[in-house]
């Protein structure tokens, strides 16, 4: 019998006792939430011939306990009991089974060559289901549980058909699942649906930021919609809801639409997680990839907590071929996440993995861009966030028995498809002010997500295929401003300023890996490296001297380092053309020191009788600029960044006095530019000496503090003083 959808789902989600099933017949069902616990009651002979049954039950996460007649009493009230053997079975099993069967059933079992299945309810406890699998001898009993296995599974979990809208969450076992067009399965939490039979989804599965695992022992067909995208902003380490689709039988996706914030894995392979874990590698697929049973450590980041791993295959994987995997006329969209990250966030990917052959026709896959790094600002040391990388796409067909397997396995066909992998996020900017020193570290841009097509035997490109590979993210800018030194006697030194911009992220790869590639060339674009961030540093100016013989402070050192341009990668295109402007290295970032590291002016000794010595100008601070190199790339290298020093590293003016103060010496410069010649405007000038005090006139010392009631300078004298102070002169080339 088919359970009414609402009642069936209510029973699946309930942890209450299982209601009694109808007596006799294969229509009885035992709907339960979580893995059903199955007790197998058998003698040692029949138990030894049921190893494959036990393994298959365990393979799907079912809890199995095997006991003999002497150990049965503590288990008499277990909800599901599977008895192997008939009324004449030895070791006490027959004495337990005989009273359960009618005279007609006992005669049927004793008929030579028989293999029978009987279902009884409420035998030793209310609501209990007892399933008897028996034959005229041990071989008949073995034949019974081999030929009636599907009937057995249908008793362990109910068939479910959704009508209207029905809620579901948790780990749920069903014998089959059907979501017809016009119906909606609403996920109220993370859900793992394990079907011991077929799955057909023509309607809609919808959940808000939840994970969905849909695994089927039988064929699986999707033609509807799955949407588990998130309505709000995700935390940095929150991967959102992923979608995992797995089938041991034929897996077809036609006219479907997936929308998610997390990973998507679609597979009929033995262990698709192995393949997804190798997504960063450009290594050639090796024989046997995917044959290792999955482990918790290999699960994707979004795997729901406390969920069991996907169903594992039997140990003898060579016993028969897998079903096919075909995806046609479908759209997979991975939504970009909102917000920014500090440590790179969560990596995402799309994986389409076939154990045998994989056929993709008119399929669009849009993978998400990585989130940008967060911007940082404040005093002292400040860092920008490291961006999140773009999502990758992998389509992989394997022949696990290569080179001894079937000659038509491990074939990937891609026809009229459009794949867009995610670009890396931009690194966060850093803006640091002096405390008194300032250190700004721009965040690195993240790499883009790659596109990889792999087949252990043959890769066939048909029709018009378009592949847009994710670019690397731009490096974050860095700006550092050292605090000016306090005026005093002597003036205090200015704060240091160091700005190191983030490097651009690497462009993603486009990889074709197969023993043979044929078909028309696809359109391939993107994959360029990110631009390096720009750096600007301005060391604090030295404080001025405040009176006679008070020297100016030294200018704070400045260092600006532009970010490196990201490299562009490309692998195994076998001479295929790429679109102009693709796979180009990122430009290097610029490095600038502007109005920084200047010495303070000496104090004035004029204004008293007799006149006092003037203070010496403070030395200019040291200035270092390093522009970023352009990244390398298959389509050309990026342009290097420029370096600029403007109005920096000058010595302070000597203060007026008798004798006057000496001008401060210029600081040292270190320039490493990967770009063209950089121009230094009004920089690295020794400060002018101060003037001699004149009788009857009070003169200020540069920008130092003046004596009482200084006389106003004439316009010509002011212009001359300004020229001395700024070190005006012709530009100097580095």
XYZ file of C-alpha atoms in Angstrom:
734
model
C 0.000 0.000 0.000
C 1.125 3.571 -0.523
C 1.214 5.749 2.567
C -0.734 9.037 2.269
C 1.984 11.725 1.820
C 1.167 13.826 4.865
C 0.797 10.812 7.126
C 3.959 9.204 5.787
C 6.052 12.305 6.340
C 4.603 12.769 9.792
C 5.576 9.226 10.639
C 9.062 9.705 9.206
C 9.618 12.779 11.317
C 8.170 11.238 14.457
C 10.241 9.386 16.991
C 7.211 7.714 18.505
C 6.541 3.991 18.371
C 5.893 2.471 14.967
C 2.187 1.754 14.449
C 1.115 -1.762 13.580
C 1.427 -2.677 9.923
C -1.297 -4.560 8.081
C -1.024 -8.294 8.572
C 0.716 -10.352 5.905
C 1.687 -9.354 2.385
C 4.330 -7.052 0.950
C 2.133 -3.993 1.443
C 3.151 -3.624 5.073
C 5.484 -0.689 5.730
C 7.606 0.527 8.596
C 8.194 4.264 8.141
C 10.808 5.587 10.550
C 13.037 8.596 11.003
C 16.743 7.924 11.225
C 18.426 4.658 10.300
C 16.064 1.730 10.999
C 17.489 -0.804 13.407
C 17.181 -4.291 11.928
C 17.539 -7.473 13.992
C 18.427 -10.578 11.982
C 17.493 -13.827 13.730
C 19.319 -16.756 12.109
C 21.324 -19.874 12.825
C 25.019 -19.928 12.022
C 24.476 -21.634 8.649
C 21.922 -19.178 7.267
C 23.796 -16.208 8.759
C 26.983 -17.212 6.939
C 25.057 -17.278 3.631
C 23.620 -13.795 4.236
C 26.837 -11.778 4.292
C 25.819 -9.868 1.153
C 22.433 -8.993 2.651
C 24.027 -7.748 5.859
C 26.607 -5.680 3.955
C 23.951 -4.092 1.766
C 21.824 -3.125 4.741
C 24.847 -1.631 6.493
C 25.969 0.058 3.300
C 22.936 2.311 3.448
C 23.490 3.213 7.075
C 21.003 0.715 8.505
C 21.870 -0.581 11.953
C 22.063 -4.401 11.775
C 22.322 -6.848 14.691
C 22.612 -10.621 14.089
C 21.629 -13.065 16.879
C 20.877 -16.763 17.213
C 17.938 -18.337 19.050
C 19.765 -18.498 22.382
C 20.562 -14.750 22.278
C 17.127 -13.703 21.081
C 15.194 -13.164 24.371
C 16.626 -9.663 25.098
C 15.617 -8.634 21.572
C 12.065 -10.008 21.544
C 10.561 -6.512 21.555
C 12.762 -5.039 18.794
C 10.545 -3.241 16.250
C 11.938 -5.002 13.128
C 12.971 -8.662 13.132
C 14.119 -10.476 9.981
C 14.108 -14.253 10.457
C 16.193 -16.421 8.125
C 14.956 -19.988 8.011
C 11.709 -21.975 8.125
C 9.942 -24.273 10.594
C 12.605 -26.966 10.189
C 15.652 -24.696 10.577
C 18.182 -26.031 13.139
C 19.719 -24.393 16.214
C 16.327 -23.391 17.667
C 15.216 -21.139 14.799
C 12.535 -23.587 13.600
C 10.866 -23.702 17.009
C 10.539 -19.888 16.917
C 9.343 -19.700 13.304
C 6.928 -22.640 13.264
C 4.239 -21.083 15.478
C 4.280 -17.881 13.375
C 3.277 -19.603 10.133
C -0.081 -20.968 9.077
C -0.297 -24.619 7.986
C -0.445 -23.480 4.356
C 2.700 -21.341 4.804
C 4.575 -24.224 6.456
C 3.650 -26.532 3.566
C 4.821 -23.906 1.050
C 8.203 -23.596 2.773
C 8.712 -27.361 2.878
C 8.049 -27.731 -0.851
C 11.390 -28.704 -2.503
C 13.052 -25.700 -4.191
C 10.846 -23.143 -2.431
C 11.912 -19.632 -1.400
C 9.254 -17.679 0.467
C 8.711 -14.380 2.259
C 6.070 -13.780 4.950
C 5.317 -10.623 6.938
C 3.798 -10.774 10.441
C 2.952 -7.929 12.797
C 2.645 -7.586 16.549
C 4.220 -11.004 17.149
C 6.247 -10.446 20.329
C 5.460 -6.742 20.891
C 2.818 -4.228 19.773
C 3.662 -2.608 16.452
C 6.450 -5.082 15.808
C 7.061 -6.313 12.239
C 8.548 -9.762 11.709
C 9.728 -10.707 8.208
C 10.357 -14.411 7.559
C 12.616 -15.366 4.626
C 12.723 -19.141 4.272
C 13.181 -21.989 1.818
C 13.115 -25.774 1.829
C 16.857 -25.772 2.622
C 19.699 -23.349 3.277
C 19.978 -22.510 -0.433
C 16.280 -21.807 -0.679
C 16.552 -19.437 2.267
C 19.474 -17.667 0.595
C 17.469 -17.407 -2.631
C 14.583 -15.889 -0.701
C 16.546 -12.944 0.656
C 18.322 -12.422 -2.652
C 15.218 -12.380 -4.866
C 12.940 -10.567 -2.394
C 15.429 -7.895 -1.399
C 13.487 -5.009 -2.933
C 10.359 -6.149 -1.097
C 12.381 -6.291 2.102
C 13.659 -2.749 1.633
C 10.160 -1.470 0.946
C 9.160 -2.831 4.369
C 12.060 -1.102 6.116
C 11.143 2.332 4.736
C 7.940 3.697 3.177
C 7.387 4.896 -0.373
C 6.754 8.637 -0.349
C 4.856 10.728 -2.885
C 4.497 14.438 -2.169
C 1.272 16.239 -2.995
C 0.857 19.934 -2.347
C 3.512 21.101 0.116
C 5.073 18.888 2.797
C 7.827 19.633 5.357
C 10.867 17.445 5.972
C 14.152 17.552 7.909
C 16.736 15.171 9.360
C 17.911 11.770 8.144
C 15.026 10.015 6.405
C 14.908 6.561 4.809
C 12.330 5.819 2.115
C 11.807 2.948 -0.295
C 11.085 5.477 -3.057
C 10.526 9.205 -3.380
C 8.396 11.068 -5.896
C 7.933 14.833 -5.965
C 5.629 15.342 -8.967
C 5.235 18.637 -10.858
C 3.222 21.171 -8.898
C 4.272 19.821 -5.499
C 6.860 21.173 -3.063
C 9.036 19.380 -0.542
C 9.888 22.082 1.978
C 13.093 21.512 3.930
C 12.759 22.881 7.447
C 16.349 21.942 8.354
C 19.342 20.044 7.013
C 18.018 16.943 5.287
C 19.473 13.643 4.141
C 17.029 11.515 2.153
C 18.254 7.991 1.469
C 16.046 6.064 -0.930
C 16.401 2.319 -1.142
C 14.717 2.526 -4.527
C 14.020 5.120 -7.242
C 13.764 8.899 -6.858
C 11.870 11.222 -9.192
C 11.702 14.972 -8.630
C 9.600 16.920 -11.125
C 8.345 19.468 -8.609
C 10.245 21.683 -6.224
C 12.527 21.141 -3.236
C 12.976 24.355 -1.266
C 14.841 25.231 1.894
C 16.361 28.388 3.337
C 20.126 27.962 3.731
C 19.929 24.247 4.551
C 21.958 21.325 3.236
C 20.364 18.634 1.099
C 21.718 15.128 0.574
C 19.663 13.033 -1.845
C 21.031 9.504 -2.282
C 19.293 6.725 -4.213
C 20.033 3.038 -4.528
C 17.875 2.960 -7.643
C 17.536 5.318 -10.630
C 17.278 9.022 -9.912
C 15.640 11.547 -12.251
C 15.466 15.298 -11.629
C 13.436 17.606 -13.857
C 12.216 20.158 -11.314
C 13.795 22.788 -9.080
C 16.064 22.590 -6.055
C 16.601 25.887 -4.238
C 18.347 25.930 -0.875
C 19.906 29.373 -1.191
C 20.314 31.634 1.816
C 18.132 34.643 2.438
C 20.604 36.603 4.571
C 24.305 37.305 4.875
C 26.491 34.332 5.755
C 29.170 34.333 8.418
C 32.781 34.033 7.334
C 33.047 30.313 8.047
C 29.463 29.509 7.119
C 29.410 27.566 3.876
C 25.687 27.863 3.361
C 23.616 24.929 2.184
C 25.144 22.416 -0.182
C 23.429 20.025 -2.590
C 24.672 16.456 -2.852
C 22.966 14.202 -5.435
C 24.058 10.554 -5.634
C 22.627 7.504 -7.365
C 23.785 3.935 -7.695
C 21.557 3.527 -10.751
C 20.942 5.696 -13.782
C 21.116 9.403 -12.894
C 19.440 11.852 -15.268
C 18.919 15.578 -14.840
C 16.794 17.143 -17.560
C 15.159 20.551 -17.592
C 16.151 21.097 -13.965
C 17.154 24.269 -12.152
C 19.465 24.321 -9.115
C 20.031 27.456 -6.995
C 22.350 27.364 -3.991
C 24.965 29.250 -1.990
C 27.052 26.154 -1.279
C 28.715 23.262 -3.041
C 27.023 21.087 -5.627
C 28.102 17.472 -6.105
C 26.250 15.290 -8.619
C 27.582 11.773 -8.932
C 26.921 8.117 -9.563
C 30.507 7.309 -8.613
C 31.710 5.116 -5.816
C 33.340 8.020 -4.053
C 32.887 11.369 -5.778
C 34.382 13.105 -2.752
C 37.781 11.790 -3.762
C 37.467 13.576 -7.082
C 36.200 16.798 -5.543
C 39.114 16.777 -3.128
C 41.554 16.768 -6.044
C 40.065 19.885 -7.569
C 43.161 21.989 -6.946
C 45.381 19.473 -8.689
C 46.281 19.436 -12.354
C 47.389 15.839 -12.081
C 46.075 13.278 -14.521
C 43.265 11.096 -13.171
C 44.661 7.816 -11.966
C 43.091 4.358 -12.258
C 40.808 3.623 -9.347
C 39.990 7.219 -8.440
C 36.712 7.174 -6.571
C 36.934 3.550 -5.429
C 37.919 4.276 -1.846
C 34.889 4.418 0.468
C 34.285 7.949 1.713
C 35.421 9.013 5.147
C 34.432 11.872 7.403
C 37.696 13.631 6.665
C 36.888 13.629 2.957
C 33.466 15.172 3.316
C 32.875 18.642 1.876
C 32.827 21.572 4.252
C 29.053 21.970 4.028
C 28.283 18.372 4.997
C 25.553 18.563 7.651
C 26.829 17.936 11.178
C 26.172 14.470 12.579
C 25.071 13.170 9.171
C 26.511 9.832 8.077
C 28.746 9.749 4.992
C 27.085 8.910 1.665
C 26.279 5.258 0.999
C 29.419 3.225 0.461
C 29.691 0.632 -2.330
C 30.199 -3.079 -1.791
C 33.780 -4.266 -1.565
C 33.574 -6.080 -4.902
C 33.138 -3.008 -7.094
C 33.876 -4.924 -10.292
C 30.642 -6.904 -10.069
C 28.748 -5.136 -12.853
C 28.658 -1.679 -14.402
C 27.216 1.430 -12.883
C 24.343 3.356 -14.427
C 24.830 6.338 -16.714
C 24.902 10.023 -15.746
C 23.262 12.448 -18.171
C 22.612 16.150 -17.568
C 20.679 18.037 -20.250
C 18.871 21.368 -20.674
C 19.542 22.345 -17.066
C 20.802 25.383 -15.185
C 22.972 25.371 -12.054
C 23.402 28.745 -10.363
C 25.560 29.320 -7.313
C 24.667 32.686 -5.838
C 27.291 35.184 -4.774
C 27.454 35.669 -1.026
C 27.087 39.030 0.619
C 29.486 40.598 3.068
C 33.247 40.464 3.461
C 35.717 38.064 5.061
C 38.923 38.359 7.089
C 40.548 34.957 6.641
C 39.529 33.764 3.209
C 36.157 32.257 4.045
C 34.896 28.964 2.673
C 35.950 27.442 -0.625
C 33.146 26.330 -2.976
C 32.924 24.047 -5.973
C 30.702 22.324 -8.489
C 31.449 18.673 -9.185
C 29.745 16.562 -11.865
C 31.246 13.112 -11.520
C 30.393 9.912 -13.388
C 31.686 6.483 -12.526
C 31.212 5.399 -16.136
C 30.323 7.929 -18.839
C 29.198 11.523 -18.345
C 27.088 13.344 -20.937
C 26.447 17.094 -20.592
C 24.170 18.693 -23.199
C 22.953 22.306 -23.116
C 23.984 22.772 -19.497
C 24.718 26.129 -17.878
C 26.813 26.222 -14.693
C 27.408 29.581 -13.001
C 29.771 29.318 -10.033
C 29.967 32.096 -7.483
C 32.617 34.779 -7.054
C 34.612 34.889 -3.858
C 33.716 37.473 -1.223
C 36.073 40.454 -0.825
C 38.321 40.887 2.158
C 37.077 43.320 4.781
C 38.641 46.789 4.954
C 40.624 47.731 8.028
C 41.411 51.161 9.477
C 42.768 52.572 12.713
C 45.958 53.540 14.548
C 49.123 51.468 14.618
C 49.128 48.138 12.769
C 46.151 47.565 10.480
C 45.452 44.659 8.125
C 42.952 44.247 5.335
C 41.064 40.955 5.072
C 42.248 38.104 2.877
C 39.663 37.551 0.167
C 37.721 34.390 -0.637
C 38.546 32.433 -3.766
C 36.094 31.858 -6.575
C 34.223 28.595 -6.949
C 35.571 25.924 -9.292
C 33.851 23.562 -11.715
C 34.885 19.952 -12.333
C 33.301 17.556 -14.821
C 34.892 14.121 -14.511
C 34.184 10.759 -16.149
C 36.183 7.804 -14.926
C 36.720 4.192 -15.809
C 37.790 2.754 -12.443
C 39.160 -0.367 -14.120
C 41.352 1.491 -16.594
C 43.326 0.161 -18.447
C 41.658 -3.251 -18.023
C 38.066 -2.035 -18.012
C 35.437 -1.718 -20.685
C 36.571 0.233 -23.702
C 33.577 2.571 -23.792
C 33.783 3.673 -20.151
C 35.420 6.843 -18.830
C 34.033 9.005 -21.660
C 33.000 12.656 -21.191
C 30.758 14.322 -23.780
C 30.241 18.101 -23.541
C 27.828 19.641 -26.044
C 26.560 23.258 -26.256
C 27.455 24.010 -22.628
C 28.322 27.272 -20.902
C 30.465 27.122 -17.764
C 31.405 30.222 -15.752
C 33.677 29.697 -12.759
C 33.941 32.277 -9.986
C 36.418 35.135 -9.841
C 38.478 35.669 -6.721
C 37.471 38.375 -4.285
C 39.369 41.620 -3.872
C 41.710 41.915 -0.918
C 40.683 44.273 1.851
C 42.184 47.772 2.034
C 44.200 48.877 5.055
C 44.417 52.471 6.278
C 46.726 53.055 9.248
C 47.372 56.276 11.128
C 50.336 56.964 13.393
C 50.390 55.744 16.948
C 53.047 57.171 16.450
C 54.170 54.575 13.881
C 51.795 53.212 11.249
C 51.837 49.839 9.492
C 49.213 49.084 6.821
C 49.013 45.610 5.250
C 46.594 45.257 2.360
C 44.865 41.883 2.023
C 45.787 39.577 -0.834
C 43.341 39.124 -3.651
C 42.048 35.559 -3.970
C 42.590 33.167 -6.876
C 39.784 32.559 -9.292
C 38.020 29.233 -9.570
C 39.117 26.890 -12.320
C 37.297 24.793 -14.898
C 38.520 21.231 -15.319
C 37.212 18.645 -17.765
C 38.681 15.203 -17.141
C 38.079 11.775 -18.591
C 40.144 8.673 -18.106
C 39.494 7.632 -21.713
C 38.044 10.206 -24.088
C 36.822 13.799 -24.002
C 34.422 14.739 -26.803
C 33.483 18.386 -27.443
C 30.403 18.843 -29.597
C 28.498 21.864 -30.833
C 29.399 25.270 -29.443
C 30.869 25.237 -25.932
C 31.766 28.336 -23.947
C 34.039 28.388 -20.917
C 34.634 31.568 -18.906
C 37.322 31.077 -16.292
C 37.460 33.109 -13.085
C 39.922 36.003 -12.818
C 42.094 36.610 -9.785
C 40.968 39.279 -7.339
C 42.707 42.635 -7.000
C 45.086 43.097 -4.091
C 44.003 45.448 -1.338
C 45.455 48.964 -1.165
C 47.561 50.053 1.812
C 47.934 53.598 3.167
C 50.056 54.472 6.188
C 50.504 57.914 7.757
C 53.077 58.281 10.538
C 52.253 60.765 13.291
C 54.154 64.087 13.215
C 56.733 64.564 15.927
C 55.929 66.946 18.769
C 57.557 70.364 18.789
C 60.086 70.770 21.553
C 63.661 71.336 22.478
C 64.720 69.371 20.577
C 61.760 68.498 18.332
C 60.670 64.862 18.462
C 61.144 62.495 15.535
C 58.198 61.742 13.274
C 56.503 58.359 13.302
C 57.429 55.657 10.809
C 55.026 54.740 8.032
C 55.057 51.403 6.217
C 52.440 50.441 3.627
C 52.531 46.984 2.009
C 49.769 46.411 -0.503
C 48.204 43.019 -1.141
C 49.197 40.835 -4.076
C 46.733 40.160 -6.843
C 45.128 36.732 -6.890
C 46.150 34.205 -9.483
C 43.931 33.670 -12.476
C 42.267 30.275 -12.517
C 43.196 27.379 -14.734
C 41.351 25.824 -17.639
C 42.323 22.187 -17.938
C 41.442 19.443 -20.366
C 42.798 16.074 -19.242
C 42.091 12.896 -21.102
C 43.792 10.185 -23.092
C 42.166 11.753 -26.162
C 40.373 15.033 -26.952
C 38.355 15.576 -30.119
C 35.758 17.947 -31.478
C 35.530 21.631 -32.421
C 37.426 24.171 -30.385
C 35.437 25.778 -27.572
C 35.386 29.475 -26.704
C 37.747 29.973 -23.768
C 38.142 33.314 -21.982
C 39.002 34.871 -18.635
C 41.567 33.456 -16.247
C 43.594 36.676 -15.862
C 45.557 37.519 -12.756
C 44.407 40.226 -10.376
C 46.100 43.612 -10.186
C 48.401 44.213 -7.253
C 47.237 46.745 -4.710
C 48.669 50.272 -4.487
C 50.720 51.422 -1.510
C 51.106 54.951 -0.171
C 53.246 55.837 2.825
C 53.895 59.160 4.476
C 56.301 59.176 7.428
C 55.607 61.756 10.074
C 57.370 65.108 9.827
C 59.882 65.829 12.551
C 58.791 68.270 15.251
C 60.131 71.822 15.123
C 62.604 73.263 17.592
C 60.892 75.662 20.007
C 63.644 78.128 20.826
C 67.326 78.995 20.678
C 69.623 76.043 19.983
C 66.622 73.711 19.754
C 67.136 71.308 16.858
C 64.327 70.027 14.671
C 63.329 66.346 14.883
C 64.193 63.707 12.310
C 61.554 62.765 9.782
C 59.993 59.328 10.205
C 61.060 56.680 7.728
C 58.640 55.797 4.927
C 58.307 52.492 3.068
C 55.762 51.731 0.369
C 55.543 48.334 -1.360
C 53.105 47.795 -4.219
C 51.459 44.404 -4.587
C 52.584 41.842 -7.147
C 50.308 41.184 -10.066
C 48.690 37.754 -9.997
C 49.891 35.080 -12.397
C 47.571 33.598 -15.006
C 47.490 29.839 -15.456
C 46.541 27.652 -18.362
C 47.021 23.929 -18.824
C 46.720 21.401 -21.634
C 44.750 23.332 -24.226
C 46.356 21.287 -27.004
C 46.695 24.290 -29.299
C 43.130 25.556 -28.825
C 42.745 29.320 -29.299
C 41.815 31.579 -26.424
C 39.931 34.868 -26.551
C 42.027 38.061 -26.737
C 42.771 39.571 -23.356
C 42.434 36.247 -21.559
C 44.925 34.508 -19.269
C 46.940 37.719 -18.897
C 49.015 38.361 -15.808
C 47.787 41.052 -13.438
C 49.373 44.491 -13.369
C 51.751 45.316 -10.558
C 50.704 47.812 -7.913
C 52.118 51.314 -7.596
C 54.225 52.481 -4.644
C 54.261 56.117 -3.543
C 55.706 58.247 -0.732
C 54.167 61.710 -0.714
C 54.871 64.577 1.697
C 56.555 62.264 4.138
C 59.755 61.796 6.114
C 60.711 65.521 6.177
C 62.841 66.865 9.017
C 61.606 69.526 11.410
C 62.914 73.072 11.365
C 65.416 74.399 13.881
C 64.251 76.880 16.489
C 64.992 80.628 16.298
C 67.675 82.276 18.398
C 66.755 85.783 17.319
C 64.494 88.039 19.343
C 66.596 88.476 22.444
C 69.595 90.541 23.350
C 72.130 89.267 22.841
C 70.972 86.959 20.002
C 71.209 83.198 20.621
C 72.315 80.354 18.354
C 69.654 78.959 16.009
C 68.682 75.294 16.137
C 69.761 72.871 13.428
C 67.226 71.499 11.013
C 66.219 67.870 11.539
C 67.504 65.213 9.143
C 65.123 63.860 6.545
C 63.919 60.314 7.093
C 64.813 57.405 4.848
C 62.398 56.558 2.027
C 61.924 53.175 0.355
C 59.592 52.502 -2.561
C 59.102 49.117 -4.248
C 56.551 48.885 -7.005
C 54.973 45.543 -7.792
C 56.001 43.427 -10.776
C 53.405 42.344 -13.294
C 52.256 38.737 -13.143
C 53.193 36.195 -15.766
C 50.542 34.806 -18.076
C 49.913 32.591 -21.066
C 48.256 35.557 -22.815
C 50.956 38.026 -21.792
C 52.527 39.470 -18.673
C 50.923 42.233 -16.670
C 52.344 45.758 -16.634
C 54.707 46.568 -13.777
C 53.731 49.190 -11.257
C 55.271 52.659 -11.002
C 57.096 54.234 -8.090
C 56.767 57.877 -7.051
C 58.399 60.014 -4.385
C 57.063 63.551 -4.047
C 58.076 66.252 -1.532
C 59.655 63.693 0.776
C 62.927 62.960 2.549
C 63.944 66.625 2.840
C 66.051 68.011 5.668
C 64.550 70.706 7.878
C 65.579 74.354 7.637
C 68.152 75.671 10.081
C 66.804 78.180 12.554
C 67.866 81.861 12.438
C 70.271 82.856 15.101
C 73.708 84.033 15.946
C 75.207 81.897 14.703
C 72.353 80.467 12.590
C 71.463 76.772 12.656
C 72.561 74.409 9.920
C 70.046 72.833 7.564
C 69.295 69.188 8.127
C 70.707 66.590 5.722
C 68.342 64.811 3.320
C 67.360 61.253 4.020
C 68.437 58.243 2.035
C 66.320 56.763 -0.717
C 65.941 53.217 -1.948
C 63.928 52.653 -5.090
C 63.077 49.347 -6.710
C 60.786 49.982 -9.609
C 59.583 47.430 -12.087
C 57.985 50.164 -14.138
C 59.507 53.069 -16.009
C 61.646 55.843 -14.524
C 59.885 57.457 -11.610
C 59.992 61.156 -10.890
C 61.008 62.712 -7.594
C 59.576 66.190 -7.164
C 61.139 68.461 -4.567
C 62.532 65.512 -2.613
C 65.779 64.556 -0.859
C 66.966 68.157 -0.551
C 69.276 69.233 2.255
C 67.601 71.866 4.359
C 68.871 75.439 3.944
C 70.958 77.004 6.701
C 69.204 79.585 8.816
C 69.844 83.333 8.375
C 71.994 85.492 10.668
C 70.078 87.622 13.116
C 69.892 91.269 12.005
C 70.131 94.172 14.386
C 66.698 95.489 15.174
C 64.916 92.660 13.380
C 63.477 89.397 14.654
C 63.603 86.492 12.179
C 61.717 83.196 12.421
C 63.526 79.917 11.878
C 61.984 78.116 8.983
C 58.713 76.789 10.364
C 60.231 76.735 13.845
C 58.684 78.676 16.657
C 59.547 82.310 16.493
C 60.705 84.727 19.122
C 58.307 87.301 20.565
C 56.557 89.667 18.142
C 58.365 88.617 14.936
C 58.531 91.215 12.212
C 56.509 90.401 9.106
C 58.534 89.258 6.142
C 58.189 91.066 2.863
C 56.679 89.200 -0.044
C 60.050 88.695 -1.765
C 61.653 87.483 1.463
C 58.704 85.119 2.080
C 59.013 83.598 -1.384
C 62.720 83.018 -0.816
C 62.063 81.425 2.580
C 59.396 79.164 1.072
C 61.807 78.127 -1.659
C 64.468 77.277 0.922
C 61.974 75.391 3.070
C 60.520 73.228 0.270
C 63.786 72.711 -1.517
C 62.191 73.769 -4.789
C 64.244 72.931 -7.810
C 64.148 70.953 -11.015
C 62.702 67.400 -10.920
C 65.203 64.657 -10.234
C 64.868 61.296 -12.014
C 65.442 58.141 -9.991
